[in-house]
Amino acid sequence: MTGIRYIKIMAAAAFAVISTLASAQKYPDGIVDKTIAVIGNEMITISDLEEEMQMMQAYGMGSDKNARCEALEEMMVAKLFLMQARLDSLEMNGDMVGWIKIEGSPMNYPVMQTPDEPNYYLYRDFDKKDSARGSIYAREVCDINAPSDNVTLYGHNMADGSMFACLNNYVHKYNWDKNSLIFFDTLTEYHTYKIFAVFKTSANIGQGFSYHQFVDAENEAEFDEFVSTCKKLAFYDTGITPVYGDKLICLSTCEYTLDNGRLVVAAVRIT
């Protein structure tokens, strides 16, 4: 039995447990949170699932009658992949700091970071060998784990559709309508982000928007200005405006209609 198939069965079984225990959450005093799933040494509790459901419902998802079971399944699968990726990264390459994925696209890659050697993975693969595709990597000054208010991730816009080439799809709002979620996990946590702006700009000094230089806001005004600029440059309005305290990622790749252009997909963490 594969790990994923096993998780599907366990999620269904755990959902039956949820239905019997959910009423216990309504009592504020004297109630101990219940563990409903364990993947390796990672636990999922009822409150974890309820928080996930609240966030999904806030963004117009999770209204289906099977939503809780499906959400639990996704959480368990994410924990399984997270646990395996953590083990593999420790054995294979200590520069790996996370994993990024967009469902239904080729994007499903490890994320690298070398704080002492910027752009090391621009033309190197996971095994540190020369590669035209390079690797997906985080800007060296960003804190992946805290995390920084904004983490910029770089990837090539490959003609074969690999790496960050799928970001081109989000120039058109109908693709955002179909799927606006990005899964970006660290080695210790898993998170879901929702795209709030897609824009292009020039990387020439003094000509474009220096989105990558925004890492941590000194105050609310600075954060709001960054978000406002992203939305002003956006191809379309998503109706989403991150607020001070939210955590952002900017996925950056080459764009070819501008001189030294960059296509940027900016997303806000929702879980």
PDB file of C-alpha atoms in Angstrom:
ATOM      1  CA  MET A   1       0.000   0.000   0.000  1.00  0.00           C
ATOM      2  CA  THR A   2       1.472   3.358  -0.996  1.00  0.00           C
ATOM      3  CA  GLY A   3       1.802   6.176   1.501  1.00  0.00           C
ATOM      4  CA  ILE A   4      -0.752   8.326  -0.366  1.00  0.00           C
ATOM      5  CA  ARG A   5      -3.325   5.538  -0.585  1.00  0.00           C
ATOM      6  CA  TYR A   6      -2.843   4.814   3.101  1.00  0.00           C
ATOM      7  CA  ILE A   7      -3.409   8.491   3.904  1.00  0.00           C
ATOM      8  CA  LYS A   8      -6.655   8.531   1.902  1.00  0.00           C
ATOM      9  CA  ILE A   9      -7.962   5.650   3.998  1.00  0.00           C
ATOM     10  CA  MET A  10      -6.757   7.182   7.258  1.00  0.00           C
ATOM     11  CA  ALA A  11      -8.290  10.552   6.393  1.00  0.00           C
ATOM     12  CA  ALA A  12     -11.689   8.955   5.897  1.00  0.00           C
ATOM     13  CA  ALA A  13     -11.360   7.102   9.187  1.00  0.00           C
ATOM     14  CA  ALA A  14     -10.201  10.210  11.019  1.00  0.00           C
ATOM     15  CA  PHE A  15     -13.177  12.142   9.642  1.00  0.00           C
ATOM     16  CA  ALA A  16     -15.477   9.737  11.482  1.00  0.00           C
ATOM     17  CA  VAL A  17     -13.593  10.564  14.679  1.00  0.00           C
ATOM     18  CA  ILE A  18     -13.984  14.289  13.994  1.00  0.00           C
ATOM     19  CA  SER A  19     -17.760  13.987  13.751  1.00  0.00           C
ATOM     20  CA  THR A  20     -17.913  12.475  17.257  1.00  0.00           C
ATOM     21  CA  LEU A  21     -15.465  14.907  18.849  1.00  0.00           C
ATOM     22  CA  ALA A  22     -16.425  18.198  17.203  1.00  0.00           C
ATOM     23  CA  SER A  23     -18.983  19.030  19.864  1.00  0.00           C
ATOM     24  CA  ALA A  24     -16.258  18.949  22.506  1.00  0.00           C
ATOM     25  CA  GLN A  25     -14.673  22.035  20.950  1.00  0.00           C
ATOM     26  CA  LYS A  26     -17.733  24.106  21.787  1.00  0.00           C
ATOM     27  CA  TYR A  27     -16.891  24.069  25.488  1.00  0.00           C
ATOM     28  CA  PRO A  28     -14.228  26.663  26.289  1.00  0.00           C
ATOM     29  CA  ASP A  29     -13.158  25.267  29.674  1.00  0.00           C
ATOM     30  CA  GLY A  30     -11.538  21.991  30.556  1.00  0.00           C
ATOM     31  CA  ILE A  31     -11.291  20.593  27.043  1.00  0.00           C
ATOM     32  CA  VAL A  32      -7.993  19.099  25.832  1.00  0.00           C
ATOM     33  CA  ASP A  33      -7.363  19.355  22.096  1.00  0.00           C
ATOM     34  CA  LYS A  34      -7.668  15.995  20.322  1.00  0.00           C
ATOM     35  CA  THR A  35      -5.084  14.430  18.018  1.00  0.00           C
ATOM     36  CA  ILE A  36      -6.794  13.055  14.922  1.00  0.00           C
ATOM     37  CA  ALA A  37      -3.769  12.045  12.822  1.00  0.00           C
ATOM     38  CA  VAL A  38      -0.062  11.350  13.287  1.00  0.00           C
ATOM     39  CA  ILE A  39       2.412  11.337  10.392  1.00  0.00           C
ATOM     40  CA  GLY A  40       5.872  10.355  11.620  1.00  0.00           C
ATOM     41  CA  ASN A  41       6.439  12.625  14.593  1.00  0.00           C
ATOM     42  CA  GLU A  42       3.994  15.263  13.315  1.00  0.00           C
ATOM     43  CA  MET A  43       0.494  15.517  14.793  1.00  0.00           C
ATOM     44  CA  ILE A  44      -2.689  17.026  13.366  1.00  0.00           C
ATOM     45  CA  THR A  45      -5.273  18.130  15.903  1.00  0.00           C
ATOM     46  CA  ILE A  46      -8.932  19.081  15.632  1.00  0.00           C
ATOM     47  CA  SER A  47      -7.988  22.725  16.138  1.00  0.00           C
ATOM     48  CA  ASP A  48      -5.456  22.466  13.277  1.00  0.00           C
ATOM     49  CA  LEU A  49      -8.188  21.183  10.983  1.00  0.00           C
ATOM     50  CA  GLU A  50     -10.705  23.779  12.114  1.00  0.00           C
ATOM     51  CA  GLU A  51      -8.171  26.560  11.525  1.00  0.00           C
ATOM     52  CA  GLU A  52      -7.535  25.188   8.038  1.00  0.00           C
ATOM     53  CA  MET A  53     -11.283  25.116   7.335  1.00  0.00           C
ATOM     54  CA  GLN A  54     -11.784  28.669   8.591  1.00  0.00           C
ATOM     55  CA  MET A  55      -9.022  29.959   6.323  1.00  0.00           C
ATOM     56  CA  MET A  56     -10.409  28.049   3.331  1.00  0.00           C
ATOM     57  CA  GLN A  57     -13.923  29.370   3.944  1.00  0.00           C
ATOM     58  CA  ALA A  58     -12.582  32.912   4.275  1.00  0.00           C
ATOM     59  CA  TYR A  59     -11.303  32.574   0.720  1.00  0.00           C
ATOM     60  CA  GLY A  60     -14.468  31.007  -0.658  1.00  0.00           C
ATOM     61  CA  MET A  61     -13.362  27.383  -0.421  1.00  0.00           C
ATOM     62  CA  GLY A  62     -14.383  24.440   1.739  1.00  0.00           C
ATOM     63  CA  SER A  63     -18.174  24.620   1.285  1.00  0.00           C
ATOM     64  CA  ASP A  64     -18.500  21.061  -0.072  1.00  0.00           C
ATOM     65  CA  LYS A  65     -19.848  18.445   2.345  1.00  0.00           C
ATOM     66  CA  ASN A  66     -16.637  16.428   1.965  1.00  0.00           C
ATOM     67  CA  ALA A  67     -14.412  19.456   2.486  1.00  0.00           C
ATOM     68  CA  ARG A  68     -13.199  18.484   5.979  1.00  0.00           C
ATOM     69  CA  CYS A  69     -12.185  15.018   4.880  1.00  0.00           C
ATOM     70  CA  GLU A  70     -10.424  16.405   1.808  1.00  0.00           C
ATOM     71  CA  ALA A  71      -8.702  19.110   3.853  1.00  0.00           C
ATOM     72  CA  LEU A  72      -7.467  16.530   6.352  1.00  0.00           C
ATOM     73  CA  GLU A  73      -6.209  14.354   3.511  1.00  0.00           C
ATOM     74  CA  GLU A  74      -4.259  17.282   2.068  1.00  0.00           C
ATOM     75  CA  MET A  75      -2.797  18.118   5.470  1.00  0.00           C
ATOM     76  CA  MET A  76      -1.690  14.511   5.968  1.00  0.00           C
ATOM     77  CA  VAL A  77      -0.170  14.277   2.498  1.00  0.00           C
ATOM     78  CA  ALA A  78       1.687  17.549   3.068  1.00  0.00           C
ATOM     79  CA  LYS A  79       3.058  16.246   6.367  1.00  0.00           C
ATOM     80  CA  LEU A  80       4.205  13.040   4.669  1.00  0.00           C
ATOM     81  CA  PHE A  81       6.011  14.904   1.895  1.00  0.00           C
ATOM     82  CA  LEU A  82       7.419  17.362   4.399  1.00  0.00           C
ATOM     83  CA  MET A  83       8.809  14.583   6.556  1.00  0.00           C
ATOM     84  CA  GLN A  84      10.342  12.784   3.570  1.00  0.00           C
ATOM     85  CA  ALA A  85      11.772  15.983   2.081  1.00  0.00           C
ATOM     86  CA  ARG A  86      13.318  16.880   5.419  1.00  0.00           C
ATOM     87  CA  LEU A  87      15.056  13.501   5.631  1.00  0.00           C
ATOM     88  CA  ASP A  88      16.181  13.566   2.010  1.00  0.00           C
ATOM     89  CA  SER A  89      17.520  17.109   2.232  1.00  0.00           C
ATOM     90  CA  LEU A  90      19.631  16.317   5.280  1.00  0.00           C
ATOM     91  CA  GLU A  91      21.151  13.360   3.466  1.00  0.00           C
ATOM     92  CA  MET A  92      21.588  14.940   0.034  1.00  0.00           C
ATOM     93  CA  ASN A  93      21.953  18.710   0.190  1.00  0.00           C
ATOM     94  CA  GLY A  94      21.929  20.935   3.249  1.00  0.00           C
ATOM     95  CA  ASP A  95      21.194  24.011   1.105  1.00  0.00           C
ATOM     96  CA  MET A  96      17.585  22.950   0.669  1.00  0.00           C
ATOM     97  CA  VAL A  97      15.273  25.141   2.755  1.00  0.00           C
ATOM     98  CA  GLY A  98      11.845  24.270   1.411  1.00  0.00           C
ATOM     99  CA  TRP A  99       9.607  22.965  -1.337  1.00  0.00           C
ATOM    100  CA  ILE A 100       7.311  24.810  -3.738  1.00  0.00           C
ATOM    101  CA  LYS A 101       4.394  23.428  -5.707  1.00  0.00           C
ATOM    102  CA  ILE A 102       1.450  24.579  -7.807  1.00  0.00           C
ATOM    103  CA  GLU A 103      -1.146  21.876  -8.377  1.00  0.00           C
ATOM    104  CA  GLY A 104      -1.766  21.032 -12.026  1.00  0.00           C
ATOM    105  CA  SER A 105       1.526  22.555 -13.181  1.00  0.00           C
ATOM    106  CA  PRO A 106       5.120  21.336 -13.623  1.00  0.00           C
ATOM    107  CA  MET A 107       6.149  23.409 -10.594  1.00  0.00           C
ATOM    108  CA  ASN A 108       7.067  20.898  -7.904  1.00  0.00           C
ATOM    109  CA  TYR A 109      10.616  21.657  -6.810  1.00  0.00           C
ATOM    110  CA  PRO A 110      12.958  21.957  -3.860  1.00  0.00           C
ATOM    111  CA  VAL A 111      13.890  25.507  -2.849  1.00  0.00           C
ATOM    112  CA  MET A 112      17.533  26.256  -2.185  1.00  0.00           C
ATOM    113  CA  GLN A 113      19.285  29.087  -0.349  1.00  0.00           C
ATOM    114  CA  THR A 114      22.936  30.053   0.101  1.00  0.00           C
ATOM    115  CA  PRO A 115      23.136  33.130   2.381  1.00  0.00           C
ATOM    116  CA  ASP A 116      26.902  33.451   1.953  1.00  0.00           C
ATOM    117  CA  GLU A 117      26.939  32.964  -1.812  1.00  0.00           C
ATOM    118  CA  PRO A 118      24.084  34.781  -3.590  1.00  0.00           C
ATOM    119  CA  ASN A 119      22.818  33.291  -6.874  1.00  0.00           C
ATOM    120  CA  TYR A 120      24.825  30.096  -6.351  1.00  0.00           C
ATOM    121  CA  TYR A 121      21.937  28.050  -7.774  1.00  0.00           C
ATOM    122  CA  LEU A 122      21.221  30.334 -10.722  1.00  0.00           C
ATOM    123  CA  TYR A 123      22.906  27.814 -13.017  1.00  0.00           C
ATOM    124  CA  ARG A 124      23.328  24.831 -10.707  1.00  0.00           C
ATOM    125  CA  ASP A 125      20.954  21.961 -10.078  1.00  0.00           C
ATOM    126  CA  PHE A 126      20.087  20.281  -6.776  1.00  0.00           C
ATOM    127  CA  ASP A 127      23.290  18.218  -6.982  1.00  0.00           C
ATOM    128  CA  LYS A 128      25.346  21.392  -7.474  1.00  0.00           C
ATOM    129  CA  LYS A 129      26.155  20.470 -11.073  1.00  0.00           C
ATOM    130  CA  ASP A 130      26.131  23.012 -13.912  1.00  0.00           C
ATOM    131  CA  SER A 131      22.647  23.352 -15.346  1.00  0.00           C
ATOM    132  CA  ALA A 132      20.956  25.793 -17.721  1.00  0.00           C
ATOM    133  CA  ARG A 133      17.731  25.321 -15.737  1.00  0.00           C
ATOM    134  CA  GLY A 134      19.405  26.064 -12.432  1.00  0.00           C
ATOM    135  CA  SER A 135      17.278  25.609  -9.312  1.00  0.00           C
ATOM    136  CA  ILE A 136      14.533  27.490  -7.531  1.00  0.00           C
ATOM    137  CA  TYR A 137      16.245  29.515  -4.819  1.00  0.00           C
ATOM    138  CA  ALA A 138      15.469  32.132  -2.190  1.00  0.00           C
ATOM    139  CA  ARG A 139      17.107  35.534  -1.982  1.00  0.00           C
ATOM    140  CA  GLU A 140      20.036  35.277   0.376  1.00  0.00           C
ATOM    141  CA  VAL A 141      18.858  37.871   2.926  1.00  0.00           C
ATOM    142  CA  CYS A 142      15.385  36.401   3.398  1.00  0.00           C
ATOM    143  CA  ASP A 143      14.563  34.384   6.499  1.00  0.00           C
ATOM    144  CA  ILE A 144      12.644  31.337   5.341  1.00  0.00           C
ATOM    145  CA  ASN A 145      11.733  30.094   8.789  1.00  0.00           C
ATOM    146  CA  ALA A 146      10.749  33.243  10.732  1.00  0.00           C
ATOM    147  CA  PRO A 147       9.688  34.111   8.023  1.00  0.00           C
ATOM    148  CA  SER A 148      10.547  37.516   6.598  1.00  0.00           C
ATOM    149  CA  ASP A 149       7.591  39.705   5.656  1.00  0.00           C
ATOM    150  CA  ASN A 150       8.466  38.964   2.039  1.00  0.00           C
ATOM    151  CA  VAL A 151      10.512  36.075   0.684  1.00  0.00           C
ATOM    152  CA  THR A 152      11.600  36.403  -2.944  1.00  0.00           C
ATOM    153  CA  LEU A 153      12.113  33.176  -4.870  1.00  0.00           C
ATOM    154  CA  TYR A 154      13.921  33.044  -8.214  1.00  0.00           C
ATOM    155  CA  GLY A 155      13.544  30.590 -11.082  1.00  0.00           C
ATOM    156  CA  HIS A 156      14.246  30.519 -14.806  1.00  0.00           C
ATOM    157  CA  ASN A 157      11.495  30.992 -17.407  1.00  0.00           C
ATOM    158  CA  MET A 158      12.355  27.865 -19.377  1.00  0.00           C
ATOM    159  CA  ALA A 159      11.075  27.324 -22.921  1.00  0.00           C
ATOM    160  CA  ASP A 160      10.274  23.692 -22.111  1.00  0.00           C
ATOM    161  CA  GLY A 161       7.790  24.779 -19.433  1.00  0.00           C
ATOM    162  CA  SER A 162       9.916  23.775 -16.459  1.00  0.00           C
ATOM    163  CA  MET A 163      11.023  25.774 -13.418  1.00  0.00           C
ATOM    164  CA  PHE A 164       9.056  29.078 -13.220  1.00  0.00           C
ATOM    165  CA  ALA A 165       7.746  29.026 -16.809  1.00  0.00           C
ATOM    166  CA  CYS A 166       4.218  28.214 -15.591  1.00  0.00           C
ATOM    167  CA  LEU A 167       4.047  31.680 -13.992  1.00  0.00           C
ATOM    168  CA  ASN A 168       3.345  33.012 -17.502  1.00  0.00           C
ATOM    169  CA  ASN A 169      -0.123  31.491 -17.211  1.00  0.00           C
ATOM    170  CA  TYR A 170      -1.033  33.975 -14.484  1.00  0.00           C
ATOM    171  CA  VAL A 171      -0.796  36.945 -16.827  1.00  0.00           C
ATOM    172  CA  HIS A 172      -4.397  35.995 -17.646  1.00  0.00           C
ATOM    173  CA  LYS A 173      -7.008  36.181 -14.911  1.00  0.00           C
ATOM    174  CA  TYR A 174      -8.888  33.097 -16.100  1.00  0.00           C
ATOM    175  CA  ASN A 175      -5.915  31.006 -15.013  1.00  0.00           C
ATOM    176  CA  TRP A 176      -5.957  32.710 -11.608  1.00  0.00           C
ATOM    177  CA  ASP A 177      -9.671  31.932 -11.412  1.00  0.00           C
ATOM    178  CA  LYS A 178      -8.926  28.244 -11.989  1.00  0.00           C
ATOM    179  CA  ASN A 179      -6.072  27.972  -9.489  1.00  0.00           C
ATOM    180  CA  SER A 180      -4.623  30.765  -7.385  1.00  0.00           C
ATOM    181  CA  LEU A 181      -2.890  28.701  -4.687  1.00  0.00           C
ATOM    182  CA  ILE A 182       0.819  28.105  -4.147  1.00  0.00           C
ATOM    183  CA  PHE A 183       2.129  25.546  -1.668  1.00  0.00           C
ATOM    184  CA  PHE A 184       5.429  26.588  -0.095  1.00  0.00           C
ATOM    185  CA  ASP A 185       6.752  24.391   2.693  1.00  0.00           C
ATOM    186  CA  THR A 186       9.832  24.865   4.839  1.00  0.00           C
ATOM    187  CA  LEU A 187      11.639  21.943   6.463  1.00  0.00           C
ATOM    188  CA  THR A 188       9.564  22.394   9.607  1.00  0.00           C
ATOM    189  CA  GLU A 189       6.202  23.766   8.438  1.00  0.00           C
ATOM    190  CA  TYR A 190       3.842  23.624   5.496  1.00  0.00           C
ATOM    191  CA  HIS A 191       1.911  26.632   4.211  1.00  0.00           C
ATOM    192  CA  THR A 192      -0.548  27.645   1.518  1.00  0.00           C
ATOM    193  CA  TYR A 193      -0.343  31.003  -0.247  1.00  0.00           C
ATOM    194  CA  LYS A 194      -2.920  32.748  -2.436  1.00  0.00           C
ATOM    195  CA  ILE A 195      -1.848  34.934  -5.357  1.00  0.00           C
ATOM    196  CA  PHE A 196      -2.870  38.564  -4.820  1.00  0.00           C
ATOM    197  CA  ALA A 197      -0.988  40.304  -7.676  1.00  0.00           C
ATOM    198  CA  VAL A 198       0.766  39.422 -10.923  1.00  0.00           C
ATOM    199  CA  PHE A 199       2.861  42.087 -12.608  1.00  0.00           C
ATOM    200  CA  LYS A 200       5.874  42.805 -14.767  1.00  0.00           C
ATOM    201  CA  THR A 201       8.644  45.324 -14.225  1.00  0.00           C
ATOM    202  CA  SER A 202      12.172  46.112 -15.331  1.00  0.00           C
ATOM    203  CA  ALA A 203      15.173  44.952 -13.335  1.00  0.00           C
ATOM    204  CA  ASN A 204      17.250  47.842 -14.659  1.00  0.00           C
ATOM    205  CA  ILE A 205      18.430  50.070 -11.834  1.00  0.00           C
ATOM    206  CA  GLY A 206      16.252  53.145 -11.489  1.00  0.00           C
ATOM    207  CA  GLN A 207      13.664  51.956 -13.993  1.00  0.00           C
ATOM    208  CA  GLY A 208      11.517  49.348 -12.306  1.00  0.00           C
ATOM    209  CA  PHE A 209       9.964  48.300  -9.019  1.00  0.00           C
ATOM    210  CA  SER A 210      12.565  46.814  -6.666  1.00  0.00           C
ATOM    211  CA  TYR A 211      10.179  44.247  -5.175  1.00  0.00           C
ATOM    212  CA  HIS A 212      13.047  41.926  -4.231  1.00  0.00           C
ATOM    213  CA  GLN A 213      14.560  44.519  -1.911  1.00  0.00           C
ATOM    214  CA  PHE A 214      11.504  44.485   0.312  1.00  0.00           C
ATOM    215  CA  VAL A 215      12.221  41.897   3.006  1.00  0.00           C
ATOM    216  CA  ASP A 216      10.910  43.135   6.364  1.00  0.00           C
ATOM    217  CA  ALA A 217       8.710  46.173   6.811  1.00  0.00           C
ATOM    218  CA  GLU A 218       9.846  48.735   9.366  1.00  0.00           C
ATOM    219  CA  ASN A 219       6.225  49.726   9.943  1.00  0.00           C
ATOM    220  CA  GLU A 220       2.685  49.310   8.642  1.00  0.00           C
ATOM    221  CA  ALA A 221       3.011  52.186   6.187  1.00  0.00           C
ATOM    222  CA  GLU A 222       5.996  50.564   4.473  1.00  0.00           C
ATOM    223  CA  PHE A 223       4.179  47.244   4.207  1.00  0.00           C
ATOM    224  CA  ASP A 224       1.054  48.889   2.798  1.00  0.00           C
ATOM    225  CA  GLU A 225       3.095  50.822   0.235  1.00  0.00           C
ATOM    226  CA  PHE A 226       4.689  47.614  -1.017  1.00  0.00           C
ATOM    227  CA  VAL A 227       1.330  45.873  -1.350  1.00  0.00           C
ATOM    228  CA  SER A 228      -0.195  48.932  -3.021  1.00  0.00           C
ATOM    229  CA  THR A 229       2.591  49.071  -5.618  1.00  0.00           C
ATOM    230  CA  CYS A 230       2.189  45.375  -6.418  1.00  0.00           C
ATOM    231  CA  LYS A 231      -1.532  45.875  -6.971  1.00  0.00           C
ATOM    232  CA  LYS A 232      -1.097  49.050  -9.036  1.00  0.00           C
ATOM    233  CA  LEU A 233       1.246  47.214 -11.408  1.00  0.00           C
ATOM    234  CA  ALA A 234      -0.939  44.109 -11.555  1.00  0.00           C
ATOM    235  CA  PHE A 235      -2.452  42.828 -14.797  1.00  0.00           C
ATOM    236  CA  TYR A 236      -5.816  42.468 -13.052  1.00  0.00           C
ATOM    237  CA  ASP A 237      -7.493  42.908  -9.688  1.00  0.00           C
ATOM    238  CA  THR A 238      -7.714  39.757  -7.572  1.00  0.00           C
ATOM    239  CA  GLY A 239      -9.755  41.455  -4.863  1.00  0.00           C
ATOM    240  CA  ILE A 240      -7.144  40.448  -2.272  1.00  0.00           C
ATOM    241  CA  THR A 241      -5.202  43.011  -0.246  1.00  0.00           C
ATOM    242  CA  PRO A 242      -2.706  41.675   2.317  1.00  0.00           C
ATOM    243  CA  VAL A 243      -2.531  43.565   5.605  1.00  0.00           C
ATOM    244  CA  TYR A 244       0.337  44.360   7.937  1.00  0.00           C
ATOM    245  CA  GLY A 245       1.390  41.178   9.703  1.00  0.00           C
ATOM    246  CA  ASP A 246       0.660  38.926   6.722  1.00  0.00           C
ATOM    247  CA  LYS A 247       3.527  36.959   5.204  1.00  0.00           C
ATOM    248  CA  LEU A 248       4.268  37.228   1.481  1.00  0.00           C
ATOM    249  CA  ILE A 249       6.258  35.479  -1.212  1.00  0.00           C
ATOM    250  CA  CYS A 250       7.259  36.895  -4.591  1.00  0.00           C
ATOM    251  CA  LEU A 251       8.028  34.385  -7.346  1.00  0.00           C
ATOM    252  CA  SER A 252      10.323  36.067  -9.852  1.00  0.00           C
ATOM    253  CA  THR A 253      11.299  35.008 -13.362  1.00  0.00           C
ATOM    254  CA  CYS A 254      12.442  36.598 -16.621  1.00  0.00           C
ATOM    255  CA  GLU A 255       9.954  38.540 -18.766  1.00  0.00           C
ATOM    256  CA  TYR A 256      10.707  39.271 -22.420  1.00  0.00           C
ATOM    257  CA  THR A 257       8.512  42.219 -23.452  1.00  0.00           C
ATOM    258  CA  LEU A 258      10.557  44.649 -21.338  1.00  0.00           C
ATOM    259  CA  ASP A 259      14.261  45.402 -21.338  1.00  0.00           C
ATOM    260  CA  ASN A 260      15.674  43.163 -18.622  1.00  0.00           C
ATOM    261  CA  GLY A 261      12.103  42.408 -17.645  1.00  0.00           C
ATOM    262  CA  ARG A 262      10.806  40.412 -14.696  1.00  0.00           C
ATOM    263  CA  LEU A 263       7.476  38.673 -14.240  1.00  0.00           C
ATOM    264  CA  VAL A 264       6.438  38.543 -10.593  1.00  0.00           C
ATOM    265  CA  VAL A 265       3.711  36.516  -8.927  1.00  0.00           C
ATOM    266  CA  ALA A 266       3.050  37.839  -5.425  1.00  0.00           C
ATOM    267  CA  ALA A 267       1.128  35.715  -2.939  1.00  0.00           C
ATOM    268  CA  VAL A 268      -0.036  35.995   0.670  1.00  0.00           C
ATOM    269  CA  ARG A 269       0.046  33.179   3.210  1.00  0.00           C
ATOM    270  CA  ILE A 270      -3.424  31.920   4.122  1.00  0.00           C
ATOM    271  CA  THR A 271      -2.548  28.776   6.107  1.00  0.00           C
TER     272      THR A 271
END
